[in-house]
Coordinates of C-alpha atoms in Angstrom, one line a residue:
X69 CA 41.8 -7.5 2.6
X70 CA 43.4 -6.8 -0.8
X71 CA 42.2 -10.2 -2.0
X72 CA 38.6 -9.4 -0.9
X73 CA 38.7 -6.1 -2.9
X74 CA 40.0 -7.9 -6.0
X75 CA 37.4 -10.6 -5.8
X76 CA 34.6 -8.1 -5.3
X77 CA 35.8 -6.1 -8.3
X78 CA 35.9 -9.2 -10.4
X79 CA 32.4 -10.2 -9.2
X80 CA 31.0 -6.8 -10.1
X81 CA 32.6 -6.6 -13.6
X82 CA 32.3 -10.2 -14.8
X83 CA 29.4 -12.0 -12.9
X84 CA 26.8 -9.3 -12.3
X85 CA 24.2 -8.7 -15.0
X86 CA 23.5 -5.0 -15.2
X87 CA 20.3 -3.6 -16.6
X88 CA 20.4 -1.5 -19.7
X89 CA 20.3 2.3 -19.4
X90 CA 16.8 2.4 -20.9
X91 CA 15.5 -0.1 -18.4
X92 CA 17.1 1.8 -15.5
X93 CA 15.4 5.0 -16.6
X94 CA 12.0 3.2 -16.9
X95 CA 12.5 1.7 -13.4
X96 CA 13.5 5.2 -12.1
X97 CA 10.1 6.6 -13.2
X98 CA 8.2 3.7 -11.7
X99 CA 10.0 4.2 -8.3
X100 CA 9.5 8.0 -8.5
X101 CA 5.8 7.8 -9.3
X102 CA 5.3 5.2 -6.5
X103 CA 7.2 7.4 -4.0
X104 CA 5.1 10.5 -4.8
X105 CA 1.8 8.5 -4.6
X106 CA 2.9 6.9 -1.3
X107 CA 4.0 10.2 0.2
X108 CA 0.7 11.8 -0.7
X109 CA -1.1 8.9 0.9
X110 CA 1.0 9.3 4.1
X111 CA 0.4 13.1 4.1
X112 CA -3.3 12.5 3.7
X113 CA -3.4 10.0 6.6
X114 CA -1.4 12.4 8.7
X115 CA -3.8 15.3 8.0
X116 CA -6.8 13.1 8.9
X117 CA -5.2 12.1 12.2
X118 CA -4.1 15.6 12.9
X119 CA -7.7 16.8 12.4
X120 CA -9.0 14.0 14.6
X121 CA -6.7 14.8 17.4
X122 CA -7.4 18.6 17.1
X123 CA -11.2 17.8 17.5
X124 CA -10.5 15.7 20.6
X125 CA -8.5 18.5 22.2
X126 CA -11.3 21.0 21.4
X127 CA -13.7 18.9 23.3
X128 CA -11.6 18.8 26.4

């Protein structure tokens, strides 16, 4: 187990290529904007389905 932790630490510090801080910030904005747009889309679809189901229940 100790050997696994040592090898994992070595892998993370010596073999992994980390993005720069500026690139990480840019990607954060891309993910944030996409998440907001996607959540608004899902909310819109939910509202449409809710209205549709409400109309069906009004008929019966």
